[in-house]
Short mmCIF file of C-alpha atoms in Angstrom, two decimals:
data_model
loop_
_atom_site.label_atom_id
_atom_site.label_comp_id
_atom_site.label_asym_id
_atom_site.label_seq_id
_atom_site.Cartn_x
_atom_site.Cartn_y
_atom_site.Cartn_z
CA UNK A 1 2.92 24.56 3.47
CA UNK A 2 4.68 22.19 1.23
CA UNK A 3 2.35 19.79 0.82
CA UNK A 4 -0.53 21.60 1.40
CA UNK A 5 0.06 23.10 -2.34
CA UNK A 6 1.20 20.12 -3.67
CA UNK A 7 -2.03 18.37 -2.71
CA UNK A 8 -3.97 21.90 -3.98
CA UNK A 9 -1.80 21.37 -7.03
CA UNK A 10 -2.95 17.77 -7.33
CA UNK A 11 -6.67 18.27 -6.87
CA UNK A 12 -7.27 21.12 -9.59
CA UNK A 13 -4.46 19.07 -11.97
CA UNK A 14 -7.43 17.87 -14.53
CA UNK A 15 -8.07 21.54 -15.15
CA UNK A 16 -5.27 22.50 -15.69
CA UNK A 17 -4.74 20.20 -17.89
CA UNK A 18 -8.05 20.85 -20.08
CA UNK A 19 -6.76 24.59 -20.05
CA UNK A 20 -3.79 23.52 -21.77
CA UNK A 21 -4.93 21.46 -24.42
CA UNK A 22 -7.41 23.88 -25.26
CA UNK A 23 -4.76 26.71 -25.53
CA UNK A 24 -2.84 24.11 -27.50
CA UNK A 25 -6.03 22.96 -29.80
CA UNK A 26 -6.25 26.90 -30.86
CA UNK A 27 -2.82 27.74 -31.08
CA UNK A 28 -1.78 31.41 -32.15
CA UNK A 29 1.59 32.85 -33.57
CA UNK A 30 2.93 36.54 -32.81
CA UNK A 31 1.53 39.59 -31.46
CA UNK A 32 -2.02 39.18 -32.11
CA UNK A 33 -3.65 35.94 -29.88
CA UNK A 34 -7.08 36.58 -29.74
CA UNK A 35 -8.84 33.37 -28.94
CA UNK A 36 -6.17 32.82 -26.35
CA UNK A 37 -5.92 36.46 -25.08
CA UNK A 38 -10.13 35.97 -24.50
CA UNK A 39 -9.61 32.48 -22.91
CA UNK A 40 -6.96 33.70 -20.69
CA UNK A 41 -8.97 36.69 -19.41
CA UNK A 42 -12.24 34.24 -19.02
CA UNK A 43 -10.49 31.60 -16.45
CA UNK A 44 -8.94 34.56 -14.56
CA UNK A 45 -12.42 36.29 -14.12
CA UNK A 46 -13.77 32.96 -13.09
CA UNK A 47 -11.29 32.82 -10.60
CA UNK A 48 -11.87 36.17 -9.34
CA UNK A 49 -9.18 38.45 -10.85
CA UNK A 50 -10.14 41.79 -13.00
CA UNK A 51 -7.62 41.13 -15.78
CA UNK A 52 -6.50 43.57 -17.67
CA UNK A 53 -5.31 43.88 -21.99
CA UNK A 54 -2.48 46.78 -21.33
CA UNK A 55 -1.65 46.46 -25.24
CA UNK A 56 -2.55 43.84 -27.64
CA UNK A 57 -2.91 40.51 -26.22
CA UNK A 58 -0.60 41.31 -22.94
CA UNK A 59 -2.70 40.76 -20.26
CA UNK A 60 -2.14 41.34 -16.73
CA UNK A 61 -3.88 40.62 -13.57
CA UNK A 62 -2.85 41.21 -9.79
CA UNK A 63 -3.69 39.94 -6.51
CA UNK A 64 -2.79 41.25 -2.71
CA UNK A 65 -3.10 39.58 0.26
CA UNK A 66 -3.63 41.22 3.65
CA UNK A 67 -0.03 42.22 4.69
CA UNK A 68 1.52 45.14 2.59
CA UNK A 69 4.85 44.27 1.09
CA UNK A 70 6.66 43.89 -2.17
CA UNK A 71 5.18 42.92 -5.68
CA UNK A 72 6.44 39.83 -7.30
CA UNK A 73 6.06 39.27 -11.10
CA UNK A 74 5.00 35.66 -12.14
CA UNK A 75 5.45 35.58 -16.41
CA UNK A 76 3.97 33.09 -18.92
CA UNK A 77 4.41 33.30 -23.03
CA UNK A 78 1.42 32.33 -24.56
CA UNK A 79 2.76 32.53 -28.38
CA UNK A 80 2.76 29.31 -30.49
CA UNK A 81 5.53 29.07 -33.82
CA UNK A 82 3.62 29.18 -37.81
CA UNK A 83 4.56 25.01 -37.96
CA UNK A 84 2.58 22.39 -39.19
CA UNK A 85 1.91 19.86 -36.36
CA UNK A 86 2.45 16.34 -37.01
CA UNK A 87 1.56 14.07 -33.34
CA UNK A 88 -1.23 12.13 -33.04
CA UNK A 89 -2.62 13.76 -30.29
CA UNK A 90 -6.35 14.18 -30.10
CA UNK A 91 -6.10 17.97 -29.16
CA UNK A 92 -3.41 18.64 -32.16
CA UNK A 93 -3.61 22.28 -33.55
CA UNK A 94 -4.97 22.09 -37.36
CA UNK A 95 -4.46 25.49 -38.09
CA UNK A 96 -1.06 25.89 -38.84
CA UNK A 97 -0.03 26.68 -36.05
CA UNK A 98 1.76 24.64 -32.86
CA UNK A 99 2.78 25.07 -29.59
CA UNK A 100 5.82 23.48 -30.04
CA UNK A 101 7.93 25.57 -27.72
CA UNK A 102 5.32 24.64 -24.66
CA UNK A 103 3.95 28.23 -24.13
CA UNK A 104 0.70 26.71 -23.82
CA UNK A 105 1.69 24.64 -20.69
CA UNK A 106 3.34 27.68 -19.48
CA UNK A 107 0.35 29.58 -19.65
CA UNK A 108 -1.60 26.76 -18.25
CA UNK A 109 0.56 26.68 -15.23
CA UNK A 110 0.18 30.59 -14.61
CA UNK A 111 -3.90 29.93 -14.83
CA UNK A 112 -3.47 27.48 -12.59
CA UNK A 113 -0.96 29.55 -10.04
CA UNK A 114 -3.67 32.15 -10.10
CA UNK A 115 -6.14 29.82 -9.18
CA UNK A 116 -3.72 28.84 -6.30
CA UNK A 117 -2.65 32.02 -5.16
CA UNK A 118 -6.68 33.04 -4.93
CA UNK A 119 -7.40 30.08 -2.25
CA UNK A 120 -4.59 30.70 -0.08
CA UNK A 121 -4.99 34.70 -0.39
CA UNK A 122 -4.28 35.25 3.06
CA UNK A 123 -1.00 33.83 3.02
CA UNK A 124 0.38 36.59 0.57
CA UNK A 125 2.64 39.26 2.33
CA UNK A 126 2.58 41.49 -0.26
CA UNK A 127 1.08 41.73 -4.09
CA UNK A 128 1.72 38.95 -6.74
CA UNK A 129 1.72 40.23 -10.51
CA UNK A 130 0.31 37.61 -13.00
CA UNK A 131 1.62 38.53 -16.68
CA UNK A 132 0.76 36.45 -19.69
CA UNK A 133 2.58 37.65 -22.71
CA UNK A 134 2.57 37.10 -26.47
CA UNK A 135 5.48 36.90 -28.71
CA UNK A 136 7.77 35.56 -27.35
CA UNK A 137 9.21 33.82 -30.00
CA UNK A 138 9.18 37.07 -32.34
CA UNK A 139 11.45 38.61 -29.30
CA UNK A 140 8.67 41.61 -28.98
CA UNK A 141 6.80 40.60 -26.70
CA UNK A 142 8.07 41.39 -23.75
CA UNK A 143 9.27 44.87 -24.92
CA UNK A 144 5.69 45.82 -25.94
CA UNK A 145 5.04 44.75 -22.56
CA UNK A 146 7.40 46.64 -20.95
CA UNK A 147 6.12 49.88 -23.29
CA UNK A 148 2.83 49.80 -21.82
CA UNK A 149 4.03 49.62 -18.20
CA UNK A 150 4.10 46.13 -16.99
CA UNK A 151 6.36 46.82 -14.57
CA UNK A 152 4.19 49.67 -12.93
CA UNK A 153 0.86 50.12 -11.01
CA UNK A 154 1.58 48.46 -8.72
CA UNK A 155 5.45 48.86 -9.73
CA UNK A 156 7.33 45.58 -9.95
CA UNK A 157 10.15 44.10 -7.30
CA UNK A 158 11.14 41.38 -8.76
CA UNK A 159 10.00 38.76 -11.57
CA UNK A 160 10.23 34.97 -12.37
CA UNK A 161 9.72 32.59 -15.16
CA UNK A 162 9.43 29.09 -15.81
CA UNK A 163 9.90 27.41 -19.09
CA UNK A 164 9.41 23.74 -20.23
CA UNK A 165 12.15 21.37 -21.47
CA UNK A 166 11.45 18.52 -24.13
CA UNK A 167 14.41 15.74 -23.62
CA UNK A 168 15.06 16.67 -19.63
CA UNK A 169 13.43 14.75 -17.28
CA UNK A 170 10.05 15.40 -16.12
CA UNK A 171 10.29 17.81 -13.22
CA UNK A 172 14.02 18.24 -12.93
CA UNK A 173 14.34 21.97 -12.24
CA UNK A 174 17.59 23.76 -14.03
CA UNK A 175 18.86 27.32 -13.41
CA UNK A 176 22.06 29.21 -13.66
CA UNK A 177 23.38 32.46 -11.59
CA UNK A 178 24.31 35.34 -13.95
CA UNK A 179 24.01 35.13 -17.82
CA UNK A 180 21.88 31.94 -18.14
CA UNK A 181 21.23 32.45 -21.74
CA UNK A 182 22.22 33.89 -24.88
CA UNK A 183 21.31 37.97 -26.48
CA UNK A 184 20.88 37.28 -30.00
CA UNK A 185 20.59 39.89 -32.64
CA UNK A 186 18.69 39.06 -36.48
CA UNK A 187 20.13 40.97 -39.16
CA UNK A 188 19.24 41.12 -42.87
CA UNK A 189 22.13 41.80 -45.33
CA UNK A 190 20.38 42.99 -48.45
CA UNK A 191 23.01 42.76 -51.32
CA UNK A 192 22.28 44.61 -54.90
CA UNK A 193 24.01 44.11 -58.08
CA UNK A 194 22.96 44.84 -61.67
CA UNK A 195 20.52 41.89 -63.51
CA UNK A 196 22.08 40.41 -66.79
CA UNK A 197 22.08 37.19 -68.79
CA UNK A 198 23.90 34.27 -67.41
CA UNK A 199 25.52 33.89 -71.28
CA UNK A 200 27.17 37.73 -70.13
CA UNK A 201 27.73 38.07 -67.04
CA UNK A 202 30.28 40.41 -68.09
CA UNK A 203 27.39 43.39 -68.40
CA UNK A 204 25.82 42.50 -64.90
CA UNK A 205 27.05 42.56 -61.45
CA UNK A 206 26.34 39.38 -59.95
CA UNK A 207 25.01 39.56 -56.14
CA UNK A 208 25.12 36.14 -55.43
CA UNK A 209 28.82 36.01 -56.00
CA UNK A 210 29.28 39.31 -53.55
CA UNK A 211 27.19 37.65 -50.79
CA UNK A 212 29.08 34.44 -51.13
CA UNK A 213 32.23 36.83 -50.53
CA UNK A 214 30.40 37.87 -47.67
CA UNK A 215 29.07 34.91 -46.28
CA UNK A 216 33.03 33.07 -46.50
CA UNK A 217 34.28 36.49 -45.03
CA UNK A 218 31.77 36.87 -41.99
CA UNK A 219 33.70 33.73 -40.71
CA UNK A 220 36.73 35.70 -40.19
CA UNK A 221 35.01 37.81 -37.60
CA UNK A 222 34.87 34.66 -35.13
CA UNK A 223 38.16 33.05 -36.10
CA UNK A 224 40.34 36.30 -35.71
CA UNK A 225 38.40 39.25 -33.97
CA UNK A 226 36.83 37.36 -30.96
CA UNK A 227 38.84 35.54 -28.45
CA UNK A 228 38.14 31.32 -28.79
CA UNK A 229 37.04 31.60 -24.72
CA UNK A 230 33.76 33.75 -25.24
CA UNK A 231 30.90 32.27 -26.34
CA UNK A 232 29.30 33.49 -29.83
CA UNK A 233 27.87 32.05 -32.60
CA UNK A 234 26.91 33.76 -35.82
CA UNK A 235 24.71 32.01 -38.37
CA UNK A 236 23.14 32.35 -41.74
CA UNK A 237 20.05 30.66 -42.01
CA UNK A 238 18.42 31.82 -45.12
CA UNK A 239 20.03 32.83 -48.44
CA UNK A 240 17.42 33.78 -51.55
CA UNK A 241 18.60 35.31 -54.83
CA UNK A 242 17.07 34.78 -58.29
CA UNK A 243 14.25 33.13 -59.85
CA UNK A 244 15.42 31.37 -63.24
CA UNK A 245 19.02 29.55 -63.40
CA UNK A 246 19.52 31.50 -66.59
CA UNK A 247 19.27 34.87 -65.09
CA UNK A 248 21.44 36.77 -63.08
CA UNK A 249 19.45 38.55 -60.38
CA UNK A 250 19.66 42.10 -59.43
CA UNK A 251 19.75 41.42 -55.78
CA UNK A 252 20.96 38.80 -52.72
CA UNK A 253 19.61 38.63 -49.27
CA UNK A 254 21.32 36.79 -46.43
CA UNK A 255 19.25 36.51 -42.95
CA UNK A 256 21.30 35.68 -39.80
CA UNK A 257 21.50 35.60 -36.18
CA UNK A 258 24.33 36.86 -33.89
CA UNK A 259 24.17 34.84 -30.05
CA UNK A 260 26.37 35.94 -27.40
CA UNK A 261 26.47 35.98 -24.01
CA UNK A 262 27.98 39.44 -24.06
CA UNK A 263 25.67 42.32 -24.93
CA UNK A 264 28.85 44.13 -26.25
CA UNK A 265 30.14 41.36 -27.93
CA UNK A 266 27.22 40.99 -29.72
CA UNK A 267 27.29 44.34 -30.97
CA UNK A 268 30.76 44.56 -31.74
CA UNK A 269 30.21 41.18 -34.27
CA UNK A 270 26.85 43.02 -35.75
CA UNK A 271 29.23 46.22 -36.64
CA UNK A 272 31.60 44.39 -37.82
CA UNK A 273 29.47 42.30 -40.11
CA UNK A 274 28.13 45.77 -41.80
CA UNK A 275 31.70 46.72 -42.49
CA UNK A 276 32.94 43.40 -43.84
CA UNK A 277 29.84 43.31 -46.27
CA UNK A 278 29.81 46.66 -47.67
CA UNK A 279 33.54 46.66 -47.94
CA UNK A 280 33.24 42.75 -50.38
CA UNK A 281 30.31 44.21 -52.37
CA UNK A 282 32.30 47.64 -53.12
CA UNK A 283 35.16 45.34 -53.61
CA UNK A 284 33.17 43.42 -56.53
CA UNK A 285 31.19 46.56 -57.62
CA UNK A 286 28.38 46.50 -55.56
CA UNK A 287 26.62 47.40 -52.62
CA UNK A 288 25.51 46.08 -49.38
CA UNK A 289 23.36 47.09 -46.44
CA UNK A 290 22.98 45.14 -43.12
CA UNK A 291 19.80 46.10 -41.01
CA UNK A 292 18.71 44.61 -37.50
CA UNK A 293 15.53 42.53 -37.86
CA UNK A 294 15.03 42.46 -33.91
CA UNK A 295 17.09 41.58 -31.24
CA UNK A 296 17.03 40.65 -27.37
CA UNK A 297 20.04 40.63 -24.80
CA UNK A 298 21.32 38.00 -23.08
CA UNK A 299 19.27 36.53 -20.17
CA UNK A 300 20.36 37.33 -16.30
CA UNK A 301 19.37 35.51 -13.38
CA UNK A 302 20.39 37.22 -10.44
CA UNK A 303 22.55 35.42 -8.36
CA UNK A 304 21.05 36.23 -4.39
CA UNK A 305 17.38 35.36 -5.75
CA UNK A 306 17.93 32.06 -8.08
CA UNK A 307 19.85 31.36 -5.03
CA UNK A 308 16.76 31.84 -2.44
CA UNK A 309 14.26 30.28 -5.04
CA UNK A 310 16.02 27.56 -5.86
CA UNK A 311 16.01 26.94 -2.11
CA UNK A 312 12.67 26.96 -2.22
CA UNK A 313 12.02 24.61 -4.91
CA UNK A 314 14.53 22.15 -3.00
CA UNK A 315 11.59 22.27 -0.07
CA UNK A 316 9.26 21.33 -2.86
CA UNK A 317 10.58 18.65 -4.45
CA UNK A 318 13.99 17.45 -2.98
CA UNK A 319 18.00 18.36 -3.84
CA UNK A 320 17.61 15.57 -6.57
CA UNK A 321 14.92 17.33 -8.81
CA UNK A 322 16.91 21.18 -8.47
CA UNK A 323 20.10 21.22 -10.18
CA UNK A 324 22.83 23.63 -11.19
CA UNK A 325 24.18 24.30 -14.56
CA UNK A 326 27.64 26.12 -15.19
CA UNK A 327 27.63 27.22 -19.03
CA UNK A 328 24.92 29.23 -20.18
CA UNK A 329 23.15 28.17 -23.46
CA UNK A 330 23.29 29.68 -26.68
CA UNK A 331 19.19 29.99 -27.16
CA UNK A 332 18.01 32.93 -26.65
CA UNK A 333 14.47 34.16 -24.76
CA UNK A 334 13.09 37.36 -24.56
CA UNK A 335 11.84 36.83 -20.72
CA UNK A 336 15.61 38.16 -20.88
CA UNK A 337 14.24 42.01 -21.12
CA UNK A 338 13.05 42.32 -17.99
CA UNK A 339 15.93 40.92 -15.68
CA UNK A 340 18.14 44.15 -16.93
CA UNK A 341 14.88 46.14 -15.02
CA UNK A 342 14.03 44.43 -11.73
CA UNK A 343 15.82 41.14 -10.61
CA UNK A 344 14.64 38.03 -12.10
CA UNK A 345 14.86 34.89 -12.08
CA UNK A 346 14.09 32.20 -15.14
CA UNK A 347 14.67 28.59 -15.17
CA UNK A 348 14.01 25.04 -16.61
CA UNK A 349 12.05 22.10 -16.39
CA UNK A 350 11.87 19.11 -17.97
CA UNK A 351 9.11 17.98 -19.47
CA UNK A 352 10.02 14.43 -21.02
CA UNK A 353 12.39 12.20 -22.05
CA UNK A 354 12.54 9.56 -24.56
CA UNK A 355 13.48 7.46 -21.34
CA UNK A 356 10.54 8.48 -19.63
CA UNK A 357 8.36 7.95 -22.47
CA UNK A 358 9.24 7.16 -26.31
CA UNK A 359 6.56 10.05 -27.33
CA UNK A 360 8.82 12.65 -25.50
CA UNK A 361 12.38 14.23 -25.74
CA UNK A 362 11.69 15.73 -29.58
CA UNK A 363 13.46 18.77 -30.02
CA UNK A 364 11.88 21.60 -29.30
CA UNK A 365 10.11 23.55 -32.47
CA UNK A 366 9.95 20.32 -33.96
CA UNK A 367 6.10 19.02 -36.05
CA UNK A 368 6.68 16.49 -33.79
CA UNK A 369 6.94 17.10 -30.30
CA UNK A 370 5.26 15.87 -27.15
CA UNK A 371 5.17 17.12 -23.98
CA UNK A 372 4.64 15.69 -20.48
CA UNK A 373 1.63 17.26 -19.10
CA UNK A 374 2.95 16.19 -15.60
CA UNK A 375 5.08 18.64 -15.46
CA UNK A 376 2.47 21.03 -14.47
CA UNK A 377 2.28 19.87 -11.54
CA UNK A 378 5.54 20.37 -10.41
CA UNK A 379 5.76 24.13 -12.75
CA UNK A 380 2.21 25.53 -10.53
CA UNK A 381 3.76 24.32 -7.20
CA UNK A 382 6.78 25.88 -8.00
CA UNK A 383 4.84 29.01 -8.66
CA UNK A 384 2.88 29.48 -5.87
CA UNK A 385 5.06 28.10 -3.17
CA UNK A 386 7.96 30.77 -4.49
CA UNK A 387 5.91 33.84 -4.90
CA UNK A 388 4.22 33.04 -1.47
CA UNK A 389 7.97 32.21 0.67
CA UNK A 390 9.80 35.42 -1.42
CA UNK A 391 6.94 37.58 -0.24
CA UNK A 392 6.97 36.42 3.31
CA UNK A 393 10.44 37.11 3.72
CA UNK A 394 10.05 40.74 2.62
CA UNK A 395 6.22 41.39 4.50
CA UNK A 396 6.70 45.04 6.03
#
């Protein structure tokens, strides 16, 4: 069976890759993708499925074969980021938009799976779930999902994931038992003082001052509250306050992120960081409030099914293009809400390195990054060949 889909794989690879770089020509931020919602539904209609929107621009299509058995979730993101791109490639977005996270190849891949999975239909020992998802990057998307019942009719056993890597080698597969990734929480710590002249600042409360309190004092959390062996990292990205230089403003906002690959840790560092900045600001006569933007938990890969597909990949491709990690990273993905509801499965694969080829290995989210389309190649087989062995094993 092996290389029967890796020569299927091979033969429908120029549409796949057309499918790609037209999701990637009309890329689409957030929770809202309609030109890639209706070119998703079109190839899967042409293939023979009767997709389905179950909320905005979450679609969902399924196919059986003709042995009952279990139903296997296959997920793609389809979301791009709000960035500028800046390649020379001849598909580039010019709308503001980029898929510079790879969703588009993702979703290209899960096309092309479906395609798959229709022509050897009578090989599947159960039901295979196709789910292509928006927002990931907001970390909504899969709870809206999840809202409107992805995970029923027919009701889910299990789900997987793939996701590209810019600066790993094309194909290399990478995957972790247990907590492969990072929860992360976004909070907003709106700080408000009283407006006054800069020449008396003696009749004002100044906010910037309180949230620079705060900011110093947030580091205390991590250097004397949480023990040095558990991984967390708590960041401010964005401080705004004030418009002239003259003018002490009336209010201070800090934006952050919490990462941790304990859900409890996390929230323990999110409390704590309410009570350390309303306690500076009423301190220096003011007031804070911290609110939760969004948030997602950490990502877990159970350990008996990465275990039986990574097997599987190894038939695929070889021990040398499947390899373990140890650590989990501090990034954070929302594919994550799901694997606390059925057992999951998630992993990486590389998609380019600046040894492979100067044009790859940009980070990703950067204006500039390239992938290798050649990794969809490997990503479809890995599909297919997966959700056909894992259903086989469990026919009834």
């Amino acid at each position: 069976m092996t290389e029967t889909i890796k020569r299927q794989v091979k033969e429908i690879e120029a549409e796949m890759i057309a499918n790609r770089r037209y999701i990637h020509q009309h890329a689409e931020a957030g929770d809202s993708l309609p030109v890639t919602t209706a070119f998703v539904m079109e190839k899967l209609r042409e293939y023979g499925y009767e997709p389905q929107e179950i909320c905005e621009s979450g679609v969902v299509a399924t196919i059986s074969g003709n042995k009952p058995g279990k139903v296997l979730m296959l997920r793609a993101d389809m979301d791009a980021l709000p960035i500028t791109e800046e390649t020379e490639l001849e598909f580039k977005s010019e709308n503001g938009c980029m898929h510079a996270c790879g969703h588009d190849i993702h979703a290209a891949m899960l096309l092309a799976a479906a395609r798959l999975l229709k022509e050897n239909q009578d090989q599947i020992c159960g039901t295979v779930k196709l789910v292509f998802q928006p927002n990931e990057e907001g970390f909504t998307g899969a709870k809206r999902m999840l809202n409107a019942g992805v995970l029923e009719h027919p009701k889910v056993d299990a789900g997987m994931a793939l996701h590209v890597g810019s600066g790993m080698k094309t194909g290399v597969a990478f995957c972790k038992k247990g907590v492969a990734m990072a929860g992360c929480i976004q909070f907003c710590i709106r700080v408000t003082g009283t407006g006054s002249h800069g020449a008396m600042p003696e009749t004002g409360v100044d906010p910037i001052n309180i949230a620079a309190h705060i900011y110093l004092s947030l580091q205390e959390i991590l250097a004397r509250e949480v023990s040095s062996a558990e991984n967390i990292v708590l960041t401010i990205g964005k401080f705004r306050a004030g418009e002239r230089p003259n003018i002490i403003p009336g209010e201070a906002v800090m934006e952050g992120t919490i990462r941790s690959t304990s859900r409890e840790l996390g929230e323990y560092a999110f409390r704590r960081i309410g009570e350390i900045a309303e306690s500076v600001a009423a301190a220096f006569r003011g007031h804070a409030e911290t609110e939760e933007d969004v948030s997602v938990p950490p990502l877990y890969n159970d350990p008996d099914m990465m275990e039986e597909m990574s097997g599987y990949m190894r038939e695929l491709h070889g021990d040398g293009l499947v390899y373990a990690f140890d650590q989990p990273v501090m990034a954070s993905e929302d594919f994550a809400s799901y694997t606390y509801e059925v057992p999951c499965v998630y992993m990486n694969i590389g998609a380019g390195s600046k040894e492979d080829d100067p044009r790859f290995g940009r980070p990703m989210h950067n204006c500039g990054v390239v992938f290798d389309e050649q990794v969809m190649a490997f990503g479809a087989a890995d599909l297919v060949y997966c959700a056909l062995k894992w259903l086989e094993k469990r026919s009834l």
